[in-house]
XYZ file of C-alpha atoms in Angstrom:
337
model
C -5.377 -5.906 14.652
C -8.829 -7.379 15.353
C -9.109 -11.069 14.588
C -11.918 -12.021 12.192
C -10.929 -15.716 12.400
C -13.377 -16.078 15.304
C -16.042 -16.364 12.583
C -15.535 -19.828 11.042
C -15.796 -19.303 7.265
C -16.961 -21.682 4.609
C -13.507 -22.030 3.083
C -14.824 -23.718 -0.049
C -16.694 -20.499 -0.773
C -14.253 -18.049 0.843
C -10.765 -19.446 0.086
C -9.075 -16.194 1.143
C -10.832 -15.967 4.508
C -8.554 -14.588 7.242
C -5.893 -13.604 4.721
C -5.099 -9.903 5.084
C -3.871 -8.265 1.884
C -2.223 -4.857 1.833
C -3.221 -2.879 -1.249
C -0.912 -0.061 -2.361
C -2.329 2.327 -4.945
C -2.171 5.962 -5.976
C -2.646 7.965 -9.137
C -0.282 7.477 -12.078
C 1.130 10.588 -13.815
C -1.027 11.481 -16.798
C 1.859 11.388 -19.279
C 2.820 7.891 -18.133
C -0.725 6.663 -18.697
C -0.993 8.444 -22.047
C 2.147 6.698 -23.334
C 0.397 3.397 -22.619
C -2.871 4.478 -24.198
C -4.537 4.459 -20.789
C -6.307 6.897 -18.488
C -6.969 7.349 -14.794
C -10.176 5.334 -15.130
C -8.119 2.203 -15.923
C -6.253 2.436 -12.599
C -9.473 3.162 -10.728
C -11.207 0.213 -12.401
C -8.323 -2.103 -11.521
C -8.412 -0.994 -7.880
C -12.175 -1.519 -7.732
C -12.012 -4.986 -9.299
C -9.115 -6.169 -7.146
C -10.685 -5.075 -3.867
C -14.067 -6.409 -4.978
C -12.589 -9.841 -5.680
C -10.582 -9.866 -2.447
C -13.635 -9.125 -0.351
C -15.900 -11.471 -2.314
C -13.437 -14.308 -1.716
C -13.208 -13.581 2.015
C -9.935 -11.661 2.309
C -9.414 -8.670 4.540
C -7.852 -5.528 3.050
C -5.284 -3.220 4.629
C -4.648 0.209 3.205
C -2.587 3.199 4.301
C -4.368 6.408 3.352
C -6.285 9.440 4.482
C -10.008 10.176 4.340
C -10.113 12.547 1.367
C -13.469 12.574 -0.360
C -13.139 10.857 -3.725
C -9.826 9.247 -2.833
C -9.012 5.546 -3.002
C -9.822 5.101 0.688
C -13.389 6.256 0.130
C -13.757 3.972 -2.882
C -12.572 1.087 -0.732
C -15.278 1.843 1.828
C -17.894 1.811 -0.930
C -16.749 -1.662 -1.971
C -16.873 -3.147 1.524
C -20.429 -1.908 2.016
C -21.362 -4.164 -0.897
C -19.059 -7.180 -0.523
C -19.036 -8.631 2.952
C -20.113 -11.824 4.688
C -23.303 -11.811 6.724
C -21.586 -13.483 9.668
C -18.693 -11.012 9.778
C -18.794 -7.440 11.028
C -17.853 -5.322 7.979
C -15.394 -3.202 9.920
C -13.235 -6.269 10.504
C -12.683 -6.528 6.732
C -10.891 -3.206 6.164
C -7.952 -1.888 8.158
C -7.137 1.745 7.392
C -3.653 2.516 8.727
C -3.011 6.138 9.636
C 0.367 7.684 10.453
C 0.628 9.916 13.515
C 0.518 13.288 11.713
C -2.712 12.187 10.004
C -4.753 10.532 12.736
C -4.007 13.253 15.305
C -6.106 15.645 13.201
C -8.959 13.250 12.448
C -12.149 14.634 13.966
C -14.669 12.514 15.900
C -17.108 13.108 13.037
C -14.595 11.785 10.505
C -14.116 8.681 12.629
C -17.837 8.124 13.096
C -18.402 8.333 9.348
C -16.368 5.161 8.734
C -16.851 3.042 11.858
C -19.367 0.860 10.038
C -16.919 -0.137 7.291
C -13.397 -0.162 8.681
C -11.109 -0.326 11.643
C -8.890 2.730 11.880
C -5.412 1.730 12.978
C -3.767 4.743 14.606
C -0.034 4.180 14.390
C 1.917 5.606 17.292
C 4.394 8.445 17.148
C 7.877 6.858 17.275
C 8.937 7.034 20.922
C 12.140 8.929 20.233
C 10.150 11.766 18.590
C 8.209 12.518 21.788
C 10.725 15.228 22.716
C 11.420 16.409 19.170
C 11.157 20.234 18.970
C 8.789 20.018 15.987
C 6.431 17.689 17.841
C 6.617 19.673 21.088
C 5.797 22.868 19.200
C 2.507 21.550 17.779
C -0.747 22.598 19.406
C -3.483 19.926 19.599
C -5.327 21.357 16.580
C -2.218 22.151 14.500
C -1.519 20.262 11.312
C 2.097 19.359 10.629
C 3.268 21.278 7.536
C 5.551 19.376 5.130
C 8.211 22.116 5.266
C 10.846 22.947 6.448
C 13.216 19.981 6.601
C 12.848 19.304 10.377
C 9.094 18.911 9.772
C 9.731 16.622 6.832
C 11.950 14.473 9.034
C 9.010 13.890 11.397
C 6.749 13.019 8.453
C 9.321 10.557 7.102
C 9.811 8.816 10.427
C 6.059 8.544 11.091
C 5.186 7.276 7.616
C 7.935 4.667 7.829
C 6.633 3.560 11.245
C 3.109 3.228 9.831
C 4.310 1.230 6.824
C 6.458 -1.041 8.990
C 3.515 -1.799 11.282
C 1.183 -2.512 8.380
C 3.791 -4.718 6.698
C 4.170 -6.763 9.882
C 0.406 -7.316 10.120
C -0.441 -8.285 6.520
C -0.040 -11.602 4.741
C 0.540 -10.285 1.208
C 0.914 -7.034 -0.717
C -0.560 -5.852 -4.035
C 0.947 -2.832 -5.801
C -0.944 -0.910 -8.456
C -0.058 2.331 -10.244
C 1.475 4.948 -8.003
C 3.019 8.396 -8.047
C 6.812 8.411 -8.060
C 7.715 12.025 -7.313
C 9.982 14.517 -9.045
C 8.798 17.030 -11.620
C 5.586 15.760 -13.181
C 3.585 17.719 -15.756
C 5.827 20.727 -15.121
C 5.441 20.892 -11.350
C 6.744 19.209 -8.224
C 4.944 15.978 -7.335
C 6.037 15.852 -3.716
C 5.843 12.867 -1.392
C 6.356 13.100 2.364
C 7.988 9.747 3.139
C 11.491 8.392 2.882
C 10.693 7.222 -0.643
C 7.571 7.395 -2.776
C 4.832 5.508 -0.936
C 4.608 2.460 -3.199
C 8.390 2.204 -3.372
C 8.706 2.027 0.404
C 5.755 -0.342 0.834
C 6.970 -2.581 -1.994
C 10.502 -2.630 -0.609
C 9.311 -3.538 2.884
C 7.110 -6.328 1.562
C 9.680 -7.863 -0.775
C 12.669 -7.681 1.582
C 10.631 -9.177 4.441
C 9.436 -12.087 2.291
C 5.774 -11.108 2.017
C 4.104 -12.446 -1.144
C 4.013 -9.424 -3.465
C 1.998 -8.839 -6.645
C 3.052 -6.050 -9.014
C 0.568 -4.864 -11.647
C 3.213 -3.167 -13.742
C 1.214 -2.895 -16.953
C -0.709 0.121 -15.663
C 2.478 2.106 -15.188
C 3.440 4.407 -12.352
C 5.557 3.470 -9.378
C 4.731 -0.216 -9.748
C 6.277 -0.286 -13.224
C 9.362 1.445 -11.814
C 9.758 -1.300 -9.196
C 9.396 -3.962 -11.890
C 12.236 -2.306 -13.828
C 14.415 -2.353 -10.702
C 13.657 -6.026 -10.055
C 14.937 -6.721 -13.564
C 18.193 -4.829 -12.911
C 17.445 -1.472 -14.548
C 18.148 1.946 -13.009
C 14.895 3.897 -13.495
C 15.225 7.638 -12.883
C 12.583 7.733 -10.070
C 14.826 5.372 -8.097
C 17.795 7.753 -8.149
C 18.561 10.382 -5.528
C 19.190 13.101 -8.102
C 15.709 12.730 -9.550
C 14.228 13.880 -6.249
C 16.814 16.275 -4.802
C 16.875 18.394 -7.971
C 13.078 18.687 -7.847
C 12.439 19.132 -4.121
C 14.860 21.377 -2.166
C 13.337 20.392 1.181
C 13.946 16.711 0.436
C 17.516 17.606 -0.580
C 18.087 19.398 2.725
C 16.580 16.460 4.595
C 19.006 14.038 2.919
C 22.045 16.264 3.440
C 21.539 17.583 6.969
C 19.059 15.480 8.954
C 19.573 12.001 10.382
C 16.658 9.582 10.274
C 18.172 7.500 13.076
C 17.147 4.996 14.357
C 15.707 4.368 10.895
C 18.097 3.610 8.040
C 19.137 6.637 5.964
C 17.747 7.419 2.529
C 19.863 5.325 0.159
C 18.691 4.810 -3.409
C 21.723 2.741 -4.405
C 20.993 0.233 -1.670
C 17.305 0.289 -2.569
C 17.995 -0.546 -6.221
C 20.554 -3.165 -5.246
C 18.094 -4.953 -2.972
C 15.366 -4.894 -5.602
C 17.794 -6.164 -8.237
C 19.220 -8.955 -6.097
C 15.693 -10.084 -5.210
C 14.572 -10.376 -8.818
C 11.360 -12.012 -9.927
C 11.888 -15.101 -7.782
C 12.015 -12.969 -4.645
C 8.402 -11.825 -4.771
C 7.370 -15.274 -3.423
C 3.757 -14.908 -4.493
C 2.755 -18.397 -5.613
C 3.209 -17.509 -9.288
C 5.841 -18.836 -11.665
C 8.052 -16.532 -13.737
C 5.735 -16.650 -16.737
C 2.700 -15.564 -14.724
C 4.657 -12.840 -12.964
C 5.799 -11.479 -16.306
C 2.167 -11.476 -17.452
C 1.291 -9.485 -14.341
C 4.193 -7.088 -14.897
C 3.124 -6.315 -18.459
C -0.633 -6.643 -18.953
C -2.947 -3.649 -18.989
C -5.995 -5.921 -19.174
C -7.638 -5.611 -15.778
C -9.477 -8.956 -15.884
C -6.263 -10.801 -16.724
C -4.303 -9.057 -13.966
C -6.974 -9.733 -11.355
C -7.222 -13.408 -12.340
C -3.453 -13.844 -12.034
C -3.343 -12.142 -8.629
C -6.228 -14.170 -7.211
C -4.690 -17.412 -8.474
C -1.459 -16.581 -6.655
C -3.248 -15.589 -3.472
C -5.264 -18.795 -3.408
C -2.000 -20.748 -3.615
C -0.392 -18.934 -0.694
C -3.619 -18.904 1.372
C -3.000 -22.503 2.375
C 0.333 -21.613 3.967
C -1.282 -18.715 5.838
C -4.030 -21.019 7.144
C -1.505 -23.620 8.250
C 0.521 -20.983 10.108
C -2.610 -19.981 12.002
C -3.906 -23.562 12.439
C -7.027 -22.807 10.377
C -8.897 -25.128 7.988
C -7.302 -25.118 4.536
C -9.547 -24.566 1.523
C -9.365 -26.965 -1.359
C -8.269 -25.593 -4.719
C -11.223 -24.584 -6.888
C -11.064 -24.306 -10.676
C -11.698 -20.827 -12.088
C -11.834 -19.377 -8.591
C -10.329 -16.124 -9.808
C -13.427 -15.449 -11.884
C -15.857 -15.625 -8.963
C -17.746 -12.360 -8.554
C -19.309 -13.109 -5.205
């Protein structure tokens, strides 16, 4: 990952300078939002405000996503074009992580369209897949279909590799909304990874000790993880929920090894979330503030709580990297840049 610390920041103005925050977000099922009296615009607004504040306060943002027009990745690029520091090259502020099946099909034009606002991080194909029959059978211009199960195995392994690399290179993780798979609105809401994207990214962050912020009040996968942290057994974190909905996923679980990665194991996943609990998110917030973050659907409140936590852990990040430590500023979370 490029190092933006070569640009000495004014840490009184940019207290999150050189802190890289992974942001996990995707759409929440409509019925889930409706039960909360919310709509898609609330999730989009929260994503915009969080990334805006992160960039205004000097943080870098890491995100794993494709280049779909209108998607969250594109919205992120719009934000960075507005909120950057004059002395820092904008593309060192955003790191867009791409798994092997995605970046192999990215055209030169697609890459050129974003070189001014982000660094594309092309995650390598896991070495042991180099001689996999599915991989060997792909022509240079072929896209990797999600079916049948041998194809899905390659997708799972590559997405896990991408998420592991990103997790190793970030300082903190924010989770917001998220699809959780299964039958949604009468049809299959399929994901291509080992688990739903936010579940896997949240699990990696929490179990590796990364400070993690869960905006559970807006529903979706993030709310499911909050339930698991508190010891519940939410349906989207059970194997049956997914194997009854997606026959290819069922075949993957039953007949294909993910070695050297760990197998798909929802019981272990729930157990590790439950044993971690609220204290295990290690995000600079006390239990009361974390519970506020888990429950509120007020975007301004959620953003203020997250920024307060990040400013507290930023000092430890700076010390680890032998950087100047910013002093604590009152009402810093309300700065708009």
